[in-house]
Coordinates of C-alpha atoms in Angstrom, one line a residue:
Chain B
X1 CA 0.0 0.0 0.0
X2 CA 1.1 3.6 -0.5
X3 CA -0.2 7.1 0.2
X4 CA 0.5 10.2 -1.8
X5 CA 0.2 13.6 -0.2
X6 CA 0.3 17.0 -1.9
X7 CA 0.6 20.1 0.3
X8 CA 2.9 22.7 1.5
X9 CA 6.5 22.1 2.4
X10 CA 7.4 25.1 4.5
X11 CA 9.6 27.0 6.8
X12 CA 7.6 28.0 9.8
X13 CA 8.4 30.6 12.4
X14 CA 6.3 30.2 15.5
X15 CA 6.0 32.0 18.8
X16 CA 3.9 30.4 21.6
X17 CA 3.8 31.1 25.4
X18 CA 6.2 28.2 25.7
X19 CA 9.0 29.3 23.4
X20 CA 9.7 30.1 19.8
X21 CA 11.4 28.7 16.7
X22 CA 12.7 30.4 13.6
X23 CA 12.3 28.9 10.1
X24 CA 11.8 25.3 11.3
X25 CA 10.7 22.6 8.9
X26 CA 7.0 22.6 8.5
X27 CA 4.0 22.6 6.1
X28 CA 0.9 20.5 5.7
X29 CA 2.6 17.8 3.6
X30 CA 5.5 17.4 6.0
X31 CA 3.4 17.1 9.1
X32 CA 1.0 14.7 7.4
X33 CA 3.8 12.6 5.9
X34 CA 5.7 12.3 9.2
X35 CA 2.6 11.0 11.0
X36 CA 1.5 8.7 8.1
X37 CA 5.0 7.2 7.8
X38 CA 4.4 5.1 10.9
X39 CA 1.7 3.2 9.1
X40 CA 2.4 3.0 5.4
X41 CA 4.7 4.1 2.5
X42 CA 4.4 7.8 1.8
X43 CA 5.1 9.8 -1.4
X44 CA 5.3 13.5 -1.1
X45 CA 4.4 16.0 -3.8
X46 CA 5.2 19.7 -3.4
X47 CA 7.6 22.5 -4.3
X48 CA 10.6 23.8 -2.4
X49 CA 12.9 26.7 -3.1
X50 CA 16.7 27.1 -3.4
X51 CA 16.8 27.7 0.4
X52 CA 15.6 24.1 1.1
X53 CA 18.8 22.4 1.9
X54 CA 20.1 18.8 1.9
X55 CA 19.6 18.7 5.7
X56 CA 15.8 19.3 5.3
X57 CA 15.6 16.8 2.5
X58 CA 17.4 14.3 4.7
X59 CA 14.7 14.7 7.4
X60 CA 12.2 13.5 4.9
X61 CA 14.2 10.7 3.3
X62 CA 15.3 9.5 6.8
X63 CA 11.7 8.9 7.5
X64 CA 11.4 6.8 4.4
X65 CA 9.4 9.2 2.3
X66 CA 9.6 9.0 -1.5
X67 CA 10.7 12.5 -2.4
X68 CA 10.9 12.2 -6.2
X69 CA 8.0 14.6 -6.5
X70 CA 9.5 17.3 -4.3
X71 CA 10.5 19.8 -7.0
X72 CA 13.1 22.4 -6.3
X73 CA 12.2 25.6 -8.1
X74 CA 15.4 27.5 -9.1
X75 CA 15.5 31.1 -8.0
X76 CA 12.5 30.8 -5.6
X77 CA 12.1 30.6 -1.8
X78 CA 10.4 27.9 0.1
X79 CA 6.8 28.6 1.3
X80 CA 7.1 30.6 4.6
X81 CA 4.6 30.9 7.4
X82 CA 5.0 33.0 10.6
X83 CA 2.5 32.9 13.4
X84 CA 1.9 33.0 17.1
X85 CA -0.4 31.4 19.7
X86 CA -2.0 32.8 22.7
X87 CA -2.2 31.0 26.0
X88 CA -5.2 28.8 25.2
X89 CA -3.5 27.5 22.1
X90 CA -6.8 27.0 20.3
X91 CA -6.4 29.8 17.8
X92 CA -3.4 30.3 15.6
X93 CA -2.7 33.8 14.5
X94 CA -1.0 34.3 11.2
X95 CA 1.5 37.1 11.2
X96 CA 3.0 36.6 7.7
X97 CA 2.6 34.2 4.8
X98 CA 5.0 34.2 1.8
X99 CA 3.8 31.9 -1.0
X100 CA 7.2 32.0 -2.8
X101 CA 7.5 28.9 -5.1
X102 CA 3.9 28.0 -4.3
X103 CA 2.7 30.9 -6.4
X104 CA 3.9 29.2 -9.5
X105 CA 3.3 25.6 -8.4
X106 CA 2.0 23.2 -11.0
X107 CA 1.9 19.7 -9.5
X108 CA 3.2 16.9 -11.8
X109 CA 3.0 13.4 -10.4
X110 CA 5.5 10.7 -11.1
X111 CA 4.2 7.3 -11.9
X112 CA 4.8 6.2 -8.3
X113 CA 2.7 9.0 -6.9
X114 CA 0.0 8.5 -9.4
X115 CA -0.3 4.8 -8.6
X116 CA -0.8 5.2 -4.8
X117 CA -4.0 3.6 -3.6
X118 CA -4.7 6.6 -1.2
X119 CA -4.3 10.3 -1.7
X120 CA -4.4 13.2 0.7
X121 CA -5.0 16.7 -0.8
X122 CA -3.5 18.9 1.9
X123 CA -4.6 22.5 2.5
X124 CA -3.6 24.3 -0.8
X125 CA -5.6 26.2 -3.4
X126 CA -8.6 24.0 -4.4
X127 CA -7.8 24.1 -8.2
X128 CA -4.4 22.7 -7.4
X129 CA -6.1 20.0 -5.4
X130 CA -8.3 19.2 -8.3
X131 CA -5.4 19.0 -10.7
X132 CA -3.6 16.5 -8.4
X133 CA -6.8 14.5 -7.9
X134 CA -7.2 14.2 -11.7
X135 CA -3.6 13.0 -12.2
X136 CA -3.7 10.5 -9.4
X137 CA -5.7 8.0 -11.3
X138 CA -4.6 5.0 -9.1
X139 CA -6.2 6.5 -6.0
X140 CA -9.1 4.5 -4.6
X141 CA -9.5 6.6 -1.4
X142 CA -9.0 10.4 -1.5
X143 CA -9.2 12.8 1.4
X144 CA -9.1 16.6 1.4
X145 CA -8.3 19.3 4.0
X146 CA -9.0 23.0 3.4
X147 CA -9.4 26.2 5.4
X148 CA -11.5 29.4 5.8
X149 CA -9.3 31.3 3.3
X150 CA -10.5 29.0 0.4
X151 CA -14.1 29.0 1.6
X152 CA -13.9 32.8 1.4
X153 CA -12.0 33.2 -1.8
X154 CA -12.4 30.1 -3.9
X155 CA -15.7 28.6 -2.8
X156 CA -16.8 27.2 -6.1
X157 CA -13.5 25.5 -6.8
X158 CA -13.5 24.1 -3.3
X159 CA -17.1 22.7 -3.6
X160 CA -16.0 21.2 -7.0
X161 CA -13.0 19.6 -5.3
X162 CA -15.1 18.3 -2.5
X163 CA -17.4 16.7 -5.1
X164 CA -14.5 14.5 -6.3
X165 CA -13.3 13.0 -3.0
X166 CA -14.3 10.4 -0.4
X167 CA -13.5 12.1 2.8
X168 CA -13.4 15.8 3.9
X169 CA -11.5 16.9 7.0
X170 CA -12.2 20.4 8.3
X171 CA -12.3 22.3 11.6
X172 CA -15.9 22.3 12.9
X173 CA -16.1 26.1 12.6
X174 CA -15.1 25.7 8.9
X175 CA -17.7 23.0 8.3
X176 CA -20.3 25.4 9.6
X177 CA -18.9 28.2 7.5
X178 CA -18.8 26.1 4.3
X179 CA -22.3 24.8 4.7
X180 CA -24.0 27.8 6.4
X181 CA -25.4 25.2 8.9
X182 CA -24.8 26.1 12.6
X183 CA -25.8 22.6 13.7
X184 CA -22.8 20.2 13.2
X185 CA -25.0 17.2 12.2
X186 CA -26.8 19.2 9.5
X187 CA -23.4 20.7 8.3
X188 CA -22.0 17.2 8.0
X189 CA -25.1 16.0 6.1
X190 CA -24.7 18.9 3.7
X191 CA -21.2 17.9 2.9
X192 CA -22.2 14.2 2.4
X193 CA -24.7 15.6 -0.2
X194 CA -21.8 17.2 -2.1
X195 CA -20.1 13.8 -2.7
X196 CA -17.9 12.6 0.1
X197 CA -19.1 9.5 2.1
X198 CA -17.1 10.6 5.2
X199 CA -16.8 13.9 7.1
X200 CA -14.3 14.5 9.9
X201 CA -14.8 17.5 12.1
X202 CA -11.5 18.5 13.8
X203 CA -12.0 20.2 17.1
X204 CA -8.5 21.1 18.4
X205 CA -8.1 20.4 22.1
X206 CA -11.7 19.0 22.1
X207 CA -10.9 16.1 19.8
X208 CA -12.7 15.1 16.6
X209 CA -16.0 13.8 15.3
X210 CA -16.8 11.5 12.3
X211 CA -20.0 11.4 10.3
X212 CA -21.0 9.0 7.6
X213 CA -24.5 8.2 6.3
X214 CA -24.9 5.5 8.9
X215 CA -22.4 6.2 11.7
X216 CA -21.4 9.0 14.1
X217 CA -18.3 8.8 16.3
X218 CA -16.7 11.3 18.6
X219 CA -13.4 11.2 20.5
X220 CA -12.1 13.7 23.0
X221 CA -8.5 14.8 22.7
X222 CA -6.1 13.4 25.3
X223 CA -5.5 16.0 28.0
X224 CA -1.7 16.6 27.9
X225 CA 0.7 17.8 30.6
X226 CA 2.7 19.6 28.0
X227 CA 1.3 21.4 25.0
X228 CA 4.0 23.6 23.4
X229 CA 2.9 24.3 19.8
X230 CA -0.3 23.2 18.0
X231 CA 1.1 24.0 14.5
X232 CA 0.5 21.0 12.3
X233 CA -1.8 19.1 14.7
X234 CA -4.6 18.9 12.1
X235 CA -2.2 17.5 9.4
X236 CA -0.8 15.1 11.9
X237 CA -4.3 14.0 12.7
X238 CA -4.9 13.5 9.0
X239 CA -1.7 11.6 8.6
X240 CA -2.5 9.2 11.4
X241 CA -6.1 8.8 10.0
X242 CA -5.2 8.1 6.4
X243 CA -1.9 6.4 7.1
X244 CA -3.7 3.9 9.3
X245 CA -6.5 3.2 6.7
X246 CA -4.0 2.8 3.8
X247 CA -1.7 0.6 5.9
X248 CA -4.7 -1.6 6.6
X249 CA -5.6 -1.7 2.9
X250 CA -8.9 -0.1 3.9
X251 CA -9.8 1.9 0.8
X252 CA -13.5 1.3 1.4
X253 CA -13.3 1.4 5.2
X254 CA -15.8 -0.2 7.6
X255 CA -17.3 1.8 10.5
X256 CA -14.9 0.0 12.8
X257 CA -11.9 0.8 10.7
X258 CA -12.9 4.5 10.5
X259 CA -13.3 4.6 14.3
X260 CA -9.8 3.1 14.8
X261 CA -8.4 5.6 12.2
X262 CA -10.0 8.4 14.3
X263 CA -8.0 7.1 17.3
X264 CA -4.8 6.9 15.3
X265 CA -5.4 10.5 14.1
X266 CA -6.0 11.7 17.6
X267 CA -2.9 9.8 18.8
X268 CA -0.6 11.4 16.2
X269 CA -2.1 14.9 16.8
X270 CA -1.5 14.5 20.5
X271 CA 2.2 13.8 19.9
X272 CA 2.5 16.7 17.4
X273 CA 1.5 19.4 20.0
X274 CA 3.9 18.2 22.7
X275 CA 6.8 20.0 21.0
X276 CA 7.5 22.6 18.4
X277 CA 6.8 21.9 14.7
X278 CA 7.9 18.4 13.8
X279 CA 10.2 17.9 16.7
X280 CA 8.1 15.4 18.7
X281 CA 7.0 13.3 15.9
X282 CA 10.5 13.1 14.4
X283 CA 11.8 11.4 17.6
X284 CA 8.7 9.3 18.1
X285 CA 9.0 5.5 18.4
X286 CA 6.3 3.0 17.3
X287 CA 5.8 1.6 20.8
X288 CA 4.8 5.0 22.1
X289 CA 2.0 5.0 19.5
X290 CA 0.6 1.7 20.8
X291 CA 0.9 2.9 24.4
X292 CA -1.1 6.0 23.6
X293 CA -3.8 4.1 21.9
X294 CA -4.2 2.4 25.3
X295 CA -4.3 5.8 27.0
X296 CA -7.2 6.9 24.7
X297 CA -9.0 3.7 25.5
X298 CA -8.5 4.4 29.2
X299 CA -9.6 8.0 28.8
X300 CA -12.9 7.2 27.1
X301 CA -14.0 3.8 28.4
X302 CA -17.1 3.4 30.6
X303 CA -19.3 0.4 31.4
X304 CA -22.6 0.8 29.5
Chain S
X1 CA -30.8 8.3 49.6
X2 CA -31.6 12.0 49.2
X3 CA -29.9 15.0 47.6
X4 CA -30.3 18.6 48.6
X5 CA -29.7 21.4 46.2
X6 CA -29.4 25.1 46.8
X7 CA -29.5 27.6 44.0
X8 CA -31.6 30.0 42.0
X9 CA -35.2 29.4 41.3
X10 CA -35.9 31.9 38.5
X11 CA -37.9 33.3 35.7
X12 CA -35.8 33.3 32.5
X13 CA -36.4 35.2 29.3
X14 CA -34.4 33.7 26.5
X15 CA -34.0 34.4 22.9
X16 CA -32.1 32.0 20.6
X17 CA -32.0 31.7 16.8
X18 CA -34.7 29.0 17.2
X19 CA -37.3 31.0 19.1
X20 CA -37.9 32.8 22.4
X21 CA -39.6 32.4 25.7
X22 CA -40.7 35.0 28.2
X23 CA -40.5 34.4 31.9
X24 CA -40.3 30.7 31.8
X25 CA -39.5 28.6 34.9
X26 CA -35.7 28.3 35.3
X27 CA -32.8 28.7 37.6
X28 CA -29.9 26.5 38.6
X29 CA -31.8 24.7 41.4
X30 CA -34.7 23.9 39.1
X31 CA -32.7 22.6 36.2
X32 CA -30.5 20.6 38.6
X33 CA -33.5 19.1 40.5
X34 CA -35.4 18.1 37.4
X35 CA -32.5 16.2 36.1
X36 CA -31.6 14.6 39.5
X37 CA -35.2 13.6 40.2
X38 CA -34.9 10.7 37.7
X39 CA -32.3 9.1 40.0
X40 CA -33.0 10.0 43.6
X41 CA -35.1 12.0 46.0
X42 CA -34.4 15.7 45.7
X43 CA -34.9 18.5 48.2
X44 CA -34.8 22.1 46.9
X45 CA -33.6 25.1 48.9
X46 CA -34.1 28.6 47.6
X47 CA -36.2 31.8 47.7
X48 CA -39.0 32.8 45.4
X49 CA -41.1 36.0 45.2
X50 CA -44.8 36.8 45.4
X51 CA -44.9 36.3 41.6
X52 CA -44.0 32.6 41.9
X53 CA -47.4 31.0 41.6
X54 CA -49.0 27.7 42.5
X55 CA -48.6 26.6 38.9
X56 CA -44.8 26.9 39.2
X57 CA -44.7 25.2 42.6
X58 CA -46.8 22.4 41.0
X59 CA -44.2 21.8 38.4
X60 CA -41.7 21.1 41.2
X61 CA -44.0 19.0 43.4
X62 CA -45.2 17.0 40.4
X63 CA -41.7 15.9 39.8
X64 CA -41.6 14.7 43.4
X65 CA -39.3 17.4 44.9
X66 CA -39.5 18.2 48.5
X67 CA -40.3 21.9 48.5
X68 CA -40.4 22.7 52.2
X69 CA -37.3 24.9 51.9
X70 CA -38.6 27.0 49.0
X71 CA -39.3 30.2 50.9
X72 CA -41.7 32.7 49.5
X73 CA -40.5 36.2 50.4
X74 CA -43.4 38.6 50.8
X75 CA -43.2 41.7 48.8
X76 CA -40.3 40.5 46.6
X77 CA -40.0 39.3 43.0
X78 CA -38.5 36.0 41.9
X79 CA -34.9 36.1 40.6
X80 CA -35.0 37.1 36.9
X81 CA -32.5 36.4 34.1
X82 CA -32.8 37.6 30.5
X83 CA -30.3 36.5 27.9
X84 CA -29.8 35.5 24.3
X85 CA -27.7 33.1 22.3
X86 CA -26.0 33.4 19.0
X87 CA -26.0 30.8 16.3
X88 CA -23.2 28.6 17.7
X89 CA -25.0 28.4 21.1
X90 CA -21.7 28.1 22.9
X91 CA -21.8 31.5 24.6
X92 CA -24.8 32.8 26.5
X93 CA -25.1 36.6 26.6
X94 CA -26.7 38.1 29.7
X95 CA -28.9 41.0 28.9
X96 CA -30.4 41.6 32.3
X97 CA -30.2 40.1 35.8
X98 CA -32.6 41.0 38.6
X99 CA -31.6 39.5 42.0
X100 CA -34.9 40.5 43.6
X101 CA -35.5 38.1 46.6
X102 CA -32.0 36.7 46.2
X103 CA -30.5 39.9 47.4
X104 CA -31.8 39.2 50.9
X105 CA -31.6 35.4 50.8
X106 CA -30.4 33.7 54.0
X107 CA -30.7 30.0 53.5
X108 CA -32.2 28.0 56.4
X109 CA -32.4 24.3 56.0
X110 CA -35.2 22.1 57.4
X111 CA -34.2 18.9 59.1
X112 CA -34.9 16.9 55.9
X113 CA -32.6 19.0 53.8
X114 CA -29.9 19.0 56.4
X115 CA -30.0 15.2 56.6
X116 CA -29.5 14.5 52.9
X117 CA -26.4 12.4 52.2
X118 CA -25.6 14.5 49.1
X119 CA -25.5 18.2 48.6
X120 CA -25.2 20.4 45.5
X121 CA -24.2 24.0 45.9
X122 CA -25.6 25.6 42.7
X123 CA -24.1 28.7 41.3
X124 CA -24.9 31.4 43.9
X125 CA -22.7 33.8 45.9
X126 CA -19.9 31.7 47.6
X127 CA -20.6 32.9 51.1
X128 CA -24.2 31.6 50.8
X129 CA -22.8 28.3 49.5
X130 CA -20.6 28.1 52.6
X131 CA -23.5 28.9 54.9
X132 CA -25.5 26.0 53.4
X133 CA -22.5 23.7 53.5
X134 CA -22.1 24.4 57.2
X135 CA -25.8 23.7 57.9
X136 CA -26.0 20.5 55.9
X137 CA -24.2 18.4 58.5
X138 CA -25.6 15.1 57.1
X139 CA -24.0 15.6 53.7
X140 CA -21.3 13.0 52.9
X141 CA -20.7 14.1 49.3
X142 CA -20.8 17.8 48.4
X143 CA -20.4 19.3 44.9
X144 CA -20.2 23.0 43.9
X145 CA -20.7 25.0 40.7
X146 CA -19.7 28.6 40.3
X147 CA -19.0 31.1 37.5
X148 CA -16.6 33.8 36.3
X149 CA -18.6 36.5 38.2
X150 CA -17.6 35.0 41.6
X151 CA -14.1 34.3 40.5
X152 CA -13.8 38.0 39.7
X153 CA -15.7 39.5 42.6
X154 CA -15.6 37.0 45.5
X155 CA -12.5 35.0 44.8
X156 CA -11.4 34.5 48.5
X157 CA -14.9 33.3 49.5
X158 CA -15.0 31.0 46.5
X159 CA -11.6 29.4 47.3
X160 CA -12.7 28.9 50.9
X161 CA -16.0 27.3 49.7
X162 CA -14.0 25.0 47.3
X163 CA -11.9 24.0 50.3
X164 CA -15.0 22.6 52.0
X165 CA -16.3 20.3 49.2
X166 CA -15.6 17.0 47.5
X167 CA -16.3 17.9 43.9
X168 CA -16.0 21.1 41.8
X169 CA -17.8 21.5 38.5
X170 CA -16.8 24.4 36.3
X171 CA -16.5 25.4 32.7
X172 CA -13.0 24.7 31.4
X173 CA -12.4 28.4 30.7
X174 CA -13.5 29.2 34.3
X175 CA -11.1 26.4 35.7
X176 CA -8.3 28.2 33.8
X177 CA -9.4 31.6 35.1
X178 CA -9.7 30.4 38.7
X179 CA -6.3 28.7 38.8
X180 CA -4.3 30.9 36.3
X181 CA -3.2 27.7 34.6
X182 CA -3.8 27.6 30.8
X183 CA -3.2 23.8 30.8
X184 CA -6.3 21.9 31.8
X185 CA -4.5 19.1 33.6
X186 CA -2.5 21.7 35.7
X187 CA -5.6 23.6 36.4
X188 CA -7.4 20.5 37.6
X189 CA -4.4 19.6 39.8
X190 CA -4.4 23.1 41.3
X191 CA -8.1 22.6 42.3
X192 CA -7.3 19.2 43.8
X193 CA -4.8 20.9 46.0
X194 CA -7.5 23.3 47.3
X195 CA -9.4 20.4 48.8
X196 CA -11.8 18.6 46.4
X197 CA -11.0 15.1 45.3
X198 CA -12.9 15.4 42.0
X199 CA -12.9 18.1 39.3
X200 CA -15.3 18.2 36.4
X201 CA -14.5 20.5 33.5
X202 CA -17.7 21.3 31.6
X203 CA -17.1 22.0 27.9
X204 CA -20.6 22.8 26.4
X205 CA -21.1 21.2 23.0
X206 CA -17.7 19.5 23.3
X207 CA -18.6 17.4 26.4
X208 CA -16.9 17.1 29.7
X209 CA -13.8 15.9 31.4
X210 CA -13.2 14.5 34.9
X211 CA -10.0 14.6 36.9
X212 CA -9.1 12.9 40.2
X213 CA -5.7 12.1 41.7
X214 CA -5.6 8.8 39.9
X215 CA -8.0 9.0 37.0
X216 CA -8.8 11.1 33.9
X217 CA -11.9 10.6 31.9
X218 CA -13.4 12.6 28.9
X219 CA -16.6 12.2 27.1
X220 CA -17.8 14.1 24.0
X221 CA -21.2 15.6 23.9
X222 CA -23.8 13.8 21.7
X223 CA -24.2 15.6 18.4
X224 CA -27.9 16.5 18.3
X225 CA -30.2 17.2 15.4
X226 CA -32.0 19.8 17.4
X227 CA -30.4 22.3 19.8
X228 CA -32.8 25.0 20.7
X229 CA -31.7 26.5 24.0
X230 CA -28.5 25.7 26.0
X231 CA -29.8 27.5 29.2
X232 CA -29.5 25.2 32.2
X233 CA -27.4 22.5 30.4
X234 CA -24.6 22.8 33.0
X235 CA -27.1 22.4 35.9
X236 CA -28.8 19.5 34.1
X237 CA -25.4 17.9 33.8
X238 CA -24.7 18.3 37.5
X239 CA -28.2 17.0 38.3
X240 CA -27.6 13.8 36.3
X241 CA -24.1 13.4 37.7
X242 CA -24.9 13.9 41.4
X243 CA -28.4 12.3 41.1
X244 CA -26.9 9.2 39.7
X245 CA -24.2 9.0 42.4
X246 CA -26.6 9.6 45.2
X247 CA -29.1 7.1 43.8
X248 CA -26.4 4.5 43.8
X249 CA -25.4 5.4 47.3
X250 CA -22.0 6.3 46.0
X251 CA -20.8 9.0 48.4
X252 CA -17.2 7.9 48.2
X253 CA -17.5 7.0 44.5
X254 CA -15.2 4.6 42.6
X255 CA -13.6 5.6 39.3
X256 CA -16.1 3.4 37.5
X257 CA -19.1 5.1 39.3
X258 CA -17.7 8.5 38.5
X259 CA -17.4 7.6 34.8
X260 CA -20.9 6.4 34.7
X261 CA -22.0 9.6 36.5
X262 CA -20.3 11.6 33.8
X263 CA -22.4 9.7 31.2
X264 CA -25.6 10.4 33.1
X265 CA -24.7 14.1 33.4
X266 CA -24.0 14.2 29.6
X267 CA -27.3 12.4 28.9
X268 CA -29.3 14.9 31.0
X269 CA -27.5 17.9 29.5
X270 CA -28.2 16.5 26.0
X271 CA -32.0 16.4 26.7
X272 CA -31.9 19.8 28.3
X273 CA -30.7 21.6 25.2
X274 CA -33.3 20.1 22.9
X275 CA -36.0 22.5 23.9
X276 CA -36.4 25.8 25.8
X277 CA -35.7 26.0 29.5
X278 CA -37.1 23.0 31.3
X279 CA -39.5 21.9 28.6
X280 CA -37.7 18.8 27.3
X281 CA -36.7 17.4 30.7
X282 CA -40.2 18.0 32.1
X283 CA -41.7 15.6 29.5
X284 CA -38.8 13.2 29.6
X285 CA -39.5 9.5 30.4
X286 CA -37.0 7.2 32.1
X287 CA -36.7 4.7 29.1
X288 CA -35.4 7.7 27.0
X289 CA -32.6 8.1 29.4
X290 CA -31.5 4.4 29.1
X291 CA -31.7 4.6 25.3
X292 CA -29.5 7.6 25.3
X293 CA -26.9 6.0 27.5
X294 CA -26.8 3.4 24.7
X295 CA -26.3 6.2 22.2
X296 CA -23.3 7.6 24.1
X297 CA -21.8 4.1 24.2
X298 CA -22.3 3.8 20.4
X299 CA -20.8 7.3 19.9
X300 CA -17.6 6.7 21.8
X301 CA -16.8 3.0 21.5
X302 CA -13.9 1.7 19.6
X303 CA -12.0 -1.6 19.5
X304 CA -8.6 -1.0 21.3

């Protein structure tokens, strides 16, 4: 099994109440791929600039990613994001975004990336997502993430992109914004009518909820002693979720597989926020994942 | 077993995107007692005014509450609250509060109310809570709710009151505000150091979390088709939580009893919000409660 991800590969500068980092490795594709790499083979598609060095590439290849589709655009800079978090860590504030090489990005997939059974369209401009979706003709399970920016500025493209996928992942506030439905069940149903068979509402420190035509599942986030930087938590969630499904060969997943994938997404997001950027997931060992699945079980179990 | 509650008995005027009600029966003691009455015998302590008629009293006695300690203050008006909710229903906006008879309230407990094994100190001025706590010398399990107003204006009294109870229920934002700890685990630990052995963080549409020295439990809220008015949800949660524990005779509850009480609190809160004020819980039947416990199990279960 293999999983292709398209999304940003970035340098992030982040300031939280617990510290700061300057130009650390980040981006939706990177966070996603690191999380997914514990479960399946990952192929990364995305542009970087001249300033993206061998050291950064090595982080990716060391985790076993296929990097043939990471294109280095001569004369350009890597996508750059700068933001900060307040004490409650629920809302990220963007201070600066520099598209750089992303402004001219035209994704081209190698045969390997086209043949992957699963595809994740990370949070980039929806027309780019559609282009990748069309190229990835081997994909049997396709998920998409987006954000308020595209709901505001490229709504029709985003709705068209959502019509071509199996699973939408969005923050719950964005689900409400996209559909105009304040009630989350009604919002999820509206999305199911657009095409996807699965909707995942991401809720930050409150966990996540899953909706299909026949099932509803919700999981709280694990309360953590140490939360230093939530950047990338949503992409780590998606990486655990899709990576698990692809690793299980679940491209038409059952309700039980989807529930277990929600747990894996929650587990990976919980590690992501414990340190800055990719730092925690980069030093993560597989037994820690299994132990944390047990912690989620202990957190949520009750005798009916 | 019996459970005494002190708190407001009120007329509420509420406006939400789904409708409005003028001077409907409400108040923390009423919402709490209605929820708890499905599980145990409830005794209500609180003042009402001349305008609190036989019809309102009948609602309480019809549900089997002991109302000997509902004092009617001659020449006064019943506590009145007026508020509205926005579309997301997560934040209640207070437009008007009239203390009326509550301004002069000096709780005096009858022998029956003093002898109850369990006591809930609903959200009123902390010195009044302390007075009731001191009088209720039969109480073996005492829980307390409060709000940002008392953290701001009567912090020392509130901390003293918290030092005299077994279980604190607060919104998670208020737990952070009370302790100055942005991390919820650290906030809960700070409260445990003040005296209680149990802390419940209420999270509105996101559910609730429980912390003791040795256990952490979290439960999402049930996604609902119809949410019309969240007023009283926190008190309904507390009523289900404490009512269940008292009905089980669990005055030194085990972790498993506390988890089950969290489910009962969540169940009762989920009914409360489905209609205005007390309307849904007043027409609730016991089999609906058991069915909804099953829905919570289905919502949260996964194979570890």
